[in-house]
Amino acid sequence: EFTIKNKKIEGLYKNYYSTGELEYQKKYKNGKMVGEGKRYYKNGNLKWVVTYKNEKIVNEKDYTNDGKITQNFTYKNNKKTGISKEYFSTGELSWETSYKNGMKLNSKQYYKGGNLAKDITFKNDKAVKGFTYTYEGKKTKMTNAHFAIAGFEY
């Protein structure tokens, strides 16, 4: 459901699952998204929230079906900027990545329980240096093979 004003979407736009539950809602002004857009699981719990400012995404948060956060990303000019975080289904931090203008600067992976598992430095969005850690803290230098296995360009 939505309102059209001067041939543009205006106000709250809502969409529903075929079973009647609210699926998502977004706010529009003069046909452009503003504020928060929210999507819900069928049980009514929040699935994600995307915040817009001046037609650009400034923040994105994703949640599990039972309400635990899985991702929190910050954007500037539609590019990831600052610290982005990803979480285990338990709500514990799993990845913490620093971005500038959409490019990775540093990425840290954590074990459940909070101990550091990987610490990777990037240049021009490519892995240039990294270390893996055992759960007990023993440090090993990463090779290009490690970067490839982890899914990073090097």
Backbone as a chain_set.jsonl record, in Angstrom:
{"seq": "EFTIKNKKIEGLYKNYYSTGELEYQKKYKNGKMVGEGKRYYKNGNLKWVVTYKNEKIVNEKDYTNDGKITQNFTYKNNKKTGISKEYFSTGELSWETSYKNGMKLNSKQYYKGGNLAKDITFKNDKAVKGFTYTYEGKKTKMTNAHFAIAGFEY", "coords": {"N": [[0.835, -1.177, 0.0], [0.467, 2.259, -0.754], [0.87, 5.802, -1.352], [0.259, 8.008, -4.042], [1.49, 11.053, -5.169], [1.522, 13.807, -7.17], [2.41, 12.139, -9.255], [4.372, 10.648, -8.0], [5.698, 8.409, -5.51], [4.662, 8.834, -2.191], [5.155, 9.284, 1.272], [4.529, 6.554, 3.559], [5.369, 3.393, 2.345], [4.111, 0.233, 2.019], [4.447, -3.314, 1.996], [3.087, -6.585, 1.827], [3.279, -9.999, 3.007], [1.916, -12.867, 1.296], [0.303, -14.094, 3.101], [-0.588, -12.098, 4.707], [0.969, -10.798, 6.681], [3.075, -8.016, 7.539], [5.643, -7.34, 5.278], [7.655, -5.529, 4.356], [8.504, -2.044, 4.846], [8.851, 1.259, 3.681], [9.933, 4.669, 3.601], [8.948, 7.471, 1.695], [9.644, 10.534, 0.024], [8.645, 12.875, -2.212], [8.95, 10.878, -4.162], [11.377, 9.724, -3.542], [13.442, 7.615, -1.552], [13.582, 7.999, 1.97], [14.834, 8.31, 5.322], [14.214, 5.412, 7.329], [14.139, 2.143, 5.95], [12.443, -0.871, 6.403], [12.492, -4.384, 6.77], [10.694, -7.361, 7.468], [10.562, -10.546, 9.148], [8.26, -13.29, 8.683], [7.243, -13.82, 11.188], [7.086, -11.375, 12.346], [9.339, -10.272, 13.488], [12.153, -8.081, 13.14], [14.001, -8.053, 10.116], [15.85, -6.628, 8.53], [17.227, -3.279, 8.588], [17.517, -0.39, 6.759], [19.002, 2.705, 6.481], [18.442, 5.826, 5.016], [19.786, 8.851, 3.673], [19.586, 11.827, 1.987], [19.044, 10.399, -0.379], [20.879, 8.353, -0.275], [22.374, 5.386, 1.055], [23.093, 5.201, 4.486], [23.358, 3.547, 6.64], [23.173, 0.074, 7.415], [21.573, -2.647, 8.833], [21.323, -6.024, 9.733], [19.356, -8.798, 10.877], [18.882, -11.846, 12.793], [16.304, -14.368, 12.675], [15.405, -14.566, 15.264], [15.972, -12.123, 16.347], [18.638, -11.327, 16.85], [21.481, -9.347, 16.061], [23.174, -9.517, 12.899], [24.732, -8.18, 11.053], [26.249, -4.963, 10.69], [26.594, -2.196, 8.946], [28.188, 0.813, 7.878], [27.81, 3.62, 5.764], [29.073, 6.007, 3.359], [28.319, 8.206, 0.86], [27.164, 6.041, -0.491], [29.084, 4.063, -0.219], [30.865, 1.664, 1.689], [32.071, 2.759, 4.792], [34.132, 3.519, 7.549], [33.759, 1.516, 10.527], [32.655, -1.694, 9.996], [30.572, -4.339, 11.068], [30.17, -7.826, 11.649], [28.266, -10.562, 12.869], [28.129, -13.594, 14.852], [25.492, -16.067, 14.983], [24.845, -16.148, 17.601], [25.09, -13.613, 18.491], [27.554, -12.677, 19.128], [30.535, -10.903, 18.21], [31.901, -11.538, 15.009], [33.328, -10.668, 12.724], [35.181, -7.692, 12.113], [35.548, -4.927, 10.254], [37.436, -2.331, 8.81], [36.692, 0.377, 6.721], [37.293, 2.655, 4.004], [36.012, 4.907, 1.811], [34.687, 2.778, 0.536], [36.611, 0.823, 0.34], [38.469, -1.842, 1.778], [40.437, -1.525, 4.709], [41.409, -2.766, 7.007], [40.826, -5.922, 8.48], [39.377, -7.935, 10.934], [38.945, -11.1, 12.286], [37.063, -13.018, 14.599], [37.047, -15.615, 17.071], [34.299, -17.517, 18.432], [33.547, -16.407, 21.596], [35.353, -14.391, 21.625], [38.158, -14.239, 21.192], [40.897, -13.262, 19.091], [41.084, -14.319, 15.706], [41.948, -13.863, 13.05], [43.884, -11.266, 11.525], [43.969, -8.897, 9.207], [45.557, -6.809, 6.871], [44.876, -4.378, 4.4], [45.543, -2.983, 1.153], [44.569, -0.776, -1.301], [42.22, -2.252, -1.415], [43.054, -4.89, -1.452], [44.404, -7.775, 0.1], [47.375, -7.446, 1.904], [48.938, -8.095, 4.047], [48.845, -10.302, 6.788], [47.752, -12.112, 9.703], [47.158, -15.213, 11.321], [45.602, -16.621, 14.189], [45.8, -18.956, 16.808], [43.254, -20.292, 18.956], [44.287, -19.982, 21.456], [46.059, -17.933, 21.098], [48.45, -18.119, 19.62], [50.46, -16.862, 17.063], [50.557, -16.743, 13.492], [52.03, -15.984, 10.398], [50.153, -14.992, 7.55], [49.835, -16.401, 4.271], [49.648, -15.942, 0.657], [48.064, -18.058, -0.13], [46.511, -18.483, 2.163], [45.039, -16.078, 2.108], [43.591, -16.451, -0.263], [42.041, -18.743, 0.345], [40.485, -17.655, 2.349], [38.968, -16.01, 0.842], [39.81, -13.504, -0.054], [41.122, -10.964, -2.2], [44.511, -10.627, -3.286]], "CA": [[0.0, 0.0, 0.0], [1.239, 3.486, -0.857], [0.161, 6.973, -1.864], [0.89, 8.697, -5.162], [1.266, 12.493, -5.155], [2.247, 14.384, -8.316], [2.994, 11.012, -9.992], [5.501, 10.109, -7.247], [5.343, 7.779, -4.241], [4.781, 9.783, -1.082], [4.811, 8.734, 2.579], [4.907, 5.19, 3.904], [5.097, 2.348, 1.358], [4.088, -1.056, 2.721], [4.202, -4.527, 1.215], [2.704, -7.653, 2.742], [3.367, -11.388, 2.576], [0.62, -13.358, 0.798], [-0.468, -14.514, 4.271], [-1.096, -10.9, 5.369], [1.913, -10.142, 7.587], [3.885, -6.961, 6.946], [6.94, -7.819, 4.801], [8.573, -4.401, 4.468], [7.972, -0.684, 4.749], [9.854, 2.26, 3.338], [9.384, 6.024, 3.579], [9.271, 8.223, 0.484], [9.309, 11.954, -0.073], [8.818, 13.256, -3.619], [9.375, 9.723, -4.937], [12.719, 9.294, -3.159], [13.483, 7.004, -0.226], [14.154, 8.79, 3.066], [14.708, 7.67, 6.631], [14.462, 3.979, 7.45], [13.385, 1.09, 5.297], [12.506, -2.041, 7.278], [11.926, -5.644, 6.286], [10.353, -8.203, 8.599], [10.277, -11.966, 8.979], [6.819, -13.558, 8.793], [6.85, -13.812, 12.597], [7.024, -9.988, 12.795], [10.649, -9.783, 13.925], [12.898, -7.291, 12.172], [14.993, -8.777, 9.311], [16.885, -5.628, 8.269], [16.898, -1.852, 8.583], [18.425, 0.404, 5.941], [18.732, 4.127, 6.703], [18.799, 6.665, 3.874], [19.877, 10.301, 3.831], [19.878, 12.426, 0.675], [18.943, 9.33, -1.372], [22.016, 7.447, -0.166], [22.386, 4.535, 2.245], [24.076, 5.597, 5.494], [23.536, 2.454, 7.58], [22.429, -1.148, 7.13], [21.663, -3.635, 9.911], [20.594, -7.266, 9.471], [19.061, -9.522, 12.103], [18.414, -13.224, 12.696], [14.863, -14.539, 12.875], [15.079, -14.389, 16.679], [16.268, -10.756, 16.768], [20.054, -11.006, 17.09], [22.104, -8.64, 14.944], [24.165, -10.296, 12.152], [25.615, -7.252, 10.328], [26.028, -3.534, 10.885], [27.479, -1.509, 8.011], [28.039, 2.257, 7.75], [28.12, 4.059, 4.401], [29.172, 7.418, 2.992], [28.197, 8.235, -0.603], [26.821, 4.667, -0.894], [30.257, 3.19, -0.103], [31.152, 1.329, 3.08], [33.034, 3.653, 5.41], [34.17, 3.33, 8.991], [33.822, 0.146, 11.031], [31.516, -2.572, 9.729], [30.645, -5.491, 11.964], [29.35, -9.004, 11.383], [28.102, -11.278, 14.126], [27.663, -14.97, 14.886], [24.063, -16.15, 15.304], [24.735, -15.969, 19.057], [25.189, -12.187, 18.779], [28.959, -12.323, 19.373], [31.249, -10.344, 17.062], [32.698, -12.5, 14.24], [34.233, -9.882, 11.866], [35.187, -6.237, 12.259], [36.314, -4.468, 9.101], [37.53, -0.886, 8.604], [36.575, 0.782, 5.319], [37.371, 4.063, 3.622], [35.556, 5.044, 0.417], [34.309, 1.478, 0.006], [37.748, -0.095, 0.264], [38.91, -2.39, 3.061], [41.741, -1.12, 5.248], [41.811, -3.795, 7.96], [39.746, -6.834, 8.821], [39.695, -8.836, 12.038], [37.975, -12.165, 12.531], [37.116, -13.473, 15.983], [36.436, -16.875, 17.463], [33.248, -17.377, 19.434], [34.228, -16.189, 22.869], [36.008, -13.097, 21.512], [39.591, -14.249, 20.884], [41.248, -12.921, 17.725], [41.402, -15.456, 14.835], [42.7, -13.337, 11.906], [44.065, -9.812, 11.452], [44.426, -8.723, 7.827], [45.719, -5.43, 6.404], [44.6, -4.232, 2.967], [45.947, -1.78, 0.423], [43.773, -0.758, -2.533], [41.205, -3.292, -1.266], [43.67, -6.209, -1.595], [45.145, -8.197, 1.283], [48.827, -7.323, 1.739], [49.611, -8.653, 5.219], [47.875, -10.836, 7.723], [48.158, -13.109, 10.681], [46.14, -16.058, 11.92], [45.872, -16.872, 15.599], [45.087, -20.072, 17.416], [42.361, -19.811, 20.003], [45.128, -19.639, 22.616], [46.806, -16.714, 20.798], [49.676, -18.314, 18.852], [50.377, -16.062, 15.839], [51.216, -17.259, 12.296], [51.89, -15.068, 9.262], [49.332, -15.523, 6.459], [50.399, -16.408, 2.922], [48.634, -15.708, -0.37], [47.139, -19.2, -0.081], [45.561, -18.179, 3.241], [44.134, -15.024, 1.627], [42.711, -17.055, -1.272], [41.104, -19.616, 1.054], [39.567, -16.773, 3.091], [38.151, -15.288, -0.131], [40.304, -12.149, -0.259], [42.093, -10.714, -3.28], [45.828, -10.307, -2.744]], "C": [[0.882, 1.242, 0.0], [0.362, 4.59, -1.42], [0.962, 7.575, -3.006], [0.501, 10.177, -5.085], [2.123, 13.089, -6.26], [3.036, 13.316, -9.061], [4.222, 10.409, -9.311], [4.999, 9.468, -5.966], [5.611, 8.767, -3.119], [4.366, 9.09, 0.218], [5.272, 7.296, 2.748], [4.437, 4.205, 2.84], [5.176, 1.029, 2.105], [3.804, -2.177, 1.743], [3.968, -5.663, 2.205], [2.982, -9.024, 2.137], [1.98, -11.827, 2.115], [-0.282, -13.808, 1.94], [-0.937, -13.333, 5.123], [-0.15, -10.188, 6.307], [2.718, -9.078, 6.828], [5.248, -7.523, 6.554], [7.981, -6.707, 4.871], [7.831, -3.083, 4.373], [9.125, 0.272, 4.507], [9.166, 3.624, 3.324], [9.866, 6.737, 2.322], [8.857, 9.68, 0.634], [9.645, 12.373, -1.498], [9.38, 12.11, -4.46], [10.743, 9.177, -4.578], [12.692, 8.713, -1.746], [14.18, 7.91, 0.777], [14.009, 8.005, 4.362], [14.991, 6.184, 6.578], [13.542, 3.15, 6.564], [13.546, -0.144, 6.154], [11.865, -3.231, 6.596], [11.767, -6.563, 7.482], [10.261, -9.671, 8.194], [8.768, -12.148, 9.122], [6.335, -13.527, 10.237], [6.78, -12.398, 13.177], [8.337, -9.419, 13.286], [11.349, -9.064, 12.776], [13.94, -8.14, 11.46], [16.151, -7.849, 8.969], [16.323, -4.221, 8.346], [17.958, -1.162, 7.743], [18.029, 1.86, 6.136], [19.288, 4.935, 5.539], [18.867, 8.128, 4.289], [20.309, 10.864, 2.482], [19.983, 11.354, -0.41], [20.088, 8.324, -1.319], [21.915, 6.642, 1.123], [23.456, 5.052, 3.205], [24.313, 4.491, 6.522], [22.664, 1.277, 7.164], [22.668, -2.119, 8.281], [20.791, -4.816, 9.539], [20.466, -8.044, 10.777], [18.67, -10.967, 11.813], [16.91, -13.24, 12.962], [14.457, -14.347, 14.338], [15.589, -13.064, 17.246], [17.707, -10.41, 17.063], [20.656, -10.355, 15.845], [23.136, -9.542, 14.256], [25.153, -9.393, 11.422], [25.24, -5.82, 10.675], [27.059, -2.802, 10.033], [27.147, -0.02, 7.972], [28.521, 2.668, 6.367], [28.274, 5.575, 4.333], [29.212, 7.437, 1.471], [27.996, 6.83, -1.172], [28.008, 3.705, -0.893], [30.505, 2.909, 1.373], [32.277, 2.214, 3.59], [32.996, 3.437, 6.92], [34.244, 1.862, 9.355], [32.524, -0.585, 10.703], [31.696, -3.822, 10.571], [29.698, -6.588, 11.499], [29.377, -9.861, 12.634], [27.737, -12.739, 13.905], [26.175, -14.956, 15.228], [23.808, -15.993, 16.804], [24.751, -14.493, 19.45], [26.612, -11.735, 19.061], [29.601, -11.823, 18.08], [32.062, -11.425, 16.347], [33.703, -11.79, 13.329], [34.069, -8.406, 12.177], [36.107, -5.704, 11.172], [36.258, -2.952, 9.006], [37.502, -0.605, 7.107], [36.811, 2.278, 5.173], [37.028, 4.121, 2.142], [35.271, 3.686, -0.231], [35.428, 0.46, -0.074], [38.165, -0.543, 1.666], [40.279, -1.837, 3.428], [42.295, -2.217, 6.159], [40.596, -4.65, 8.286], [40.216, -7.774, 9.914], [38.561, -9.841, 12.19], [38.179, -12.665, 13.945], [36.518, -14.864, 16.12], [35.227, -16.557, 18.333], [33.948, -17.31, 20.773], [35.071, -14.922, 22.838], [37.489, -13.087, 21.205], [39.815, -13.976, 19.4], [41.655, -14.16, 16.927], [42.255, -15.031, 13.644], [42.772, -11.818, 12.021], [44.72, -9.525, 10.112], [44.454, -7.238, 7.472], [45.559, -5.405, 4.89], [45.19, -2.939, 2.434], [45.242, -1.856, -0.927], [42.8, -1.94, -2.581], [41.745, -4.712, -1.466], [44.488, -6.522, -0.345], [46.652, -8.122, 1.016], [49.601, -7.938, 2.913], [48.542, -9.187, 6.158], [48.464, -11.883, 8.639], [46.94, -13.928, 11.095], [46.568, -16.337, 13.348], [45.133, -18.132, 16.022], [44.172, -19.486, 18.485], [43.144, -19.356, 21.232], [46.012, -18.42, 22.349], [48.094, -16.889, 20.024], [49.488, -17.702, 17.466], [51.177, -16.703, 14.709], [50.973, -16.285, 11.158], [51.079, -15.75, 8.154], [50.088, -15.429, 5.139], [49.285, -16.08, 1.932], [47.615, -16.848, -0.417], [46.089, -18.996, 1.011], [44.546, -17.138, 2.779], [43.113, -15.597, 0.644], [41.651, -17.929, -0.612], [40.062, -18.791, 1.798], [38.694, -15.929, 2.14], [38.574, -13.852, -0.388], [41.23, -12.067, -1.47], [43.406, -10.315, -2.623], [46.74, -9.837, -3.841]], "O": [[1.915, 1.28, 0.668], [-0.744, 4.343, -1.9], [2.19, 7.644, -2.949], [-0.677, 10.509, -4.951], [3.337, 12.887, -6.273], [4.18, 13.541, -9.456], [5.025, 9.737, -9.959], [4.004, 9.911, -5.392], [6.639, 9.444, -3.094], [3.351, 8.395, 0.26], [6.269, 6.873, 2.162], [3.261, 4.181, 2.477], [6.183, 0.733, 2.749], [3.033, -2.023, 0.795], [4.569, -5.702, 3.279], [2.931, -9.2, 0.919], [0.978, -11.225, 2.502], [-1.499, -13.896, 1.771], [-1.603, -13.527, 6.14], [-0.435, -9.058, 6.704], [3.0, -9.224, 5.638], [5.939, -8.113, 7.385], [9.076, -6.919, 5.39], [6.7, -3.01, 3.893], [10.218, 0.116, 5.051], [7.966, 3.72, 3.067], [11.029, 6.626, 1.933], [7.862, 10.004, 1.281], [10.787, 12.244, -1.939], [10.188, 12.335, -5.361], [11.23, 8.259, -5.238], [12.018, 9.237, -0.859], [15.217, 8.507, 0.488], [13.148, 7.133, 4.473], [15.895, 5.74, 5.87], [12.346, 3.416, 6.445], [14.653, -0.451, 6.596], [10.836, -3.109, 5.932], [12.589, -6.557, 8.398], [9.93, -9.997, 7.055], [8.078, -11.261, 9.624], [5.166, -13.244, 10.497], [6.457, -12.225, 14.352], [8.449, -8.209, 13.484], [11.161, -9.393, 11.605], [14.688, -8.872, 12.108], [17.312, -8.236, 9.1], [15.123, -3.997, 8.192], [19.154, -1.326, 7.983], [16.861, 2.215, 5.976], [20.435, 4.761, 5.128], [18.106, 8.584, 5.143], [21.299, 10.411, 1.907], [20.883, 11.389, -1.248], [20.243, 7.521, -2.239], [21.439, 7.136, 2.146], [24.588, 5.312, 2.797], [25.34, 4.485, 7.201], [21.567, 1.453, 6.634], [23.809, -2.384, 8.659], [19.659, -4.646, 9.086], [21.325, -7.971, 11.656], [18.187, -11.279, 10.725], [16.331, -12.253, 13.414], [13.31, -14.008, 14.627], [15.641, -12.885, 18.462], [17.984, -9.29, 17.493], [20.373, -10.764, 14.719], [23.887, -10.25, 14.928], [26.295, -9.791, 11.193], [24.075, -5.506, 10.92], [28.248, -2.787, 10.355], [25.979, 0.366, 8.024], [29.509, 2.139, 5.858], [27.696, 6.318, 5.126], [30.042, 6.764, 0.86], [28.577, 6.474, -2.197], [27.938, 2.641, -1.507], [30.374, 3.801, 2.211], [33.296, 2.399, 2.925], [31.932, 3.199, 7.492], [34.74, 1.051, 8.574], [31.437, -0.15, 11.083], [32.812, -4.305, 10.766], [28.591, -6.328, 11.025], [30.367, -9.89, 13.366], [27.116, -13.086, 12.9], [25.657, -13.948, 15.71], [22.68, -15.734, 17.221], [24.464, -14.151, 20.597], [26.86, -10.539, 19.218], [29.249, -12.272, 16.989], [32.825, -12.149, 16.986], [34.827, -12.268, 13.178], [32.97, -7.932, 12.465], [37.303, -5.994, 11.166], [35.188, -2.352, 9.105], [38.194, -1.258, 6.326], [36.562, 3.059, 6.091], [37.67, 3.468, 1.32], [35.577, 3.474, -1.405], [35.203, -0.665, -0.519], [38.209, 0.251, 2.605], [41.161, -1.698, 2.58], [43.476, -2.556, 6.099], [39.473, -4.15, 8.357], [41.307, -8.339, 9.839], [37.384, -9.481, 12.218], [39.304, -12.733, 14.439], [35.605, -15.242, 15.386], [35.132, -15.47, 18.903], [34.857, -18.095, 21.039], [35.469, -14.419, 23.888], [38.047, -12.014, 20.972], [39.028, -14.402, 18.556], [42.466, -14.961, 17.393], [43.182, -15.745, 13.261], [41.861, -11.17, 12.536], [45.884, -9.863, 9.897], [43.501, -6.505, 7.737], [46.041, -6.292, 4.187], [45.322, -1.946, 3.149], [45.309, -2.876, -1.613], [42.583, -2.545, -3.631], [40.96, -5.645, -1.633], [45.173, -5.655, 0.199], [47.142, -8.667, 0.027], [50.781, -8.261, 2.78], [47.471, -8.597, 6.303], [49.524, -12.454, 8.38], [45.833, -13.402, 11.205], [47.755, -16.294, 13.672], [43.983, -18.348, 15.641], [44.309, -18.323, 18.866], [42.715, -18.457, 21.957], [46.652, -17.917, 23.272], [48.788, -15.902, 19.78], [48.503, -17.974, 16.781], [52.307, -17.148, 14.906], [49.853, -15.811, 10.965], [51.284, -16.926, 7.855], [50.872, -14.507, 4.917], [48.122, -15.956, 2.316], [46.44, -16.624, -0.71], [44.914, -19.302, 0.809], [43.347, -17.281, 3.017], [41.926, -15.274, 0.707], [40.478, -17.857, -0.979], [38.894, -19.175, 1.872], [37.791, -15.222, 2.587], [37.779, -13.057, -0.89], [42.016, -12.977, -1.731], [43.415, -9.736, -1.536], [47.901, -9.518, -3.585]]}, "num_chains": 1, "name": "protein.A"}
